[in-house]
Amino acid sequence: MLAKLRAAFPTAPFRVRLDGGFAHPKLFRFLEQQQVEYVVAMASNARLEKRARPLDGEGPDASKATGQTAHLYGETRYAARSWQRKRRVIIKAEVVRHPGRDPKNNPRLW
């Protein structure tokens, strides 16, 4: 399919967004070999949570100050044991506010 898309759109960059169930080193290597940009949702773990902690601590303060949902972004370099190299991981610390409800932390990793 990728070959057909490249033939039809030779100058277009290709980018995919995948859910966490697709976060596998073989898929990363394939996408990198094919020069396809990718964003994969990642499950959290103790190491990533530690790296996200500074942002997570700022989210509630930012949300409280404005009374609105707050989105804070950061990044780190990370390699799971099964990976051959480190990759960029985007960290989103989010505090969601809905009228009549308590603020809710909604962290994400990509």
mmCIF file of C-alpha atoms in Angstrom, residues 45-56 75-79 86-87 89 91:
data_model
loop_
_atom_site.group_PDB
_atom_site.id
_atom_site.type_symbol
_atom_site.label_atom_id
_atom_site.label_comp_id
_atom_site.label_asym_id
_atom_site.label_seq_id
_atom_site.Cartn_x
_atom_site.Cartn_y
_atom_site.Cartn_z
ATOM 1 C CA ASN A 45 5.718 3.081 33.365
ATOM 2 C CA ALA A 46 7.715 4.126 36.432
ATOM 3 C CA ARG A 47 10.596 5.572 34.393
ATOM 4 C CA LEU A 48 8.347 7.691 32.132
ATOM 5 C CA GLU A 49 6.198 8.782 35.069
ATOM 6 C CA LYS A 50 9.338 10.035 36.830
ATOM 7 C CA ARG A 51 10.312 12.063 33.763
ATOM 8 C CA ALA A 52 6.777 13.473 33.458
ATOM 9 C CA ARG A 53 6.509 14.409 37.140
ATOM 10 C CA PRO A 54 7.767 18.019 36.794
ATOM 11 C CA LEU A 55 5.098 18.784 34.164
ATOM 12 C CA ASP A 56 2.408 16.885 36.064
ATOM 13 C CA GLU A 75 9.723 15.686 25.806
ATOM 14 C CA THR A 76 12.354 13.157 26.747
ATOM 15 C CA ARG A 77 14.537 10.526 25.110
ATOM 16 C CA TYR A 78 13.590 6.989 26.144
ATOM 17 C CA ALA A 79 14.320 3.378 25.226
ATOM 18 C CA LYS A 86 16.326 5.782 22.280
ATOM 19 C CA ARG A 87 13.398 7.562 20.698
ATOM 20 C CA VAL A 89 8.718 10.693 23.675
ATOM 21 C CA ILE A 91 4.815 14.192 27.388
#
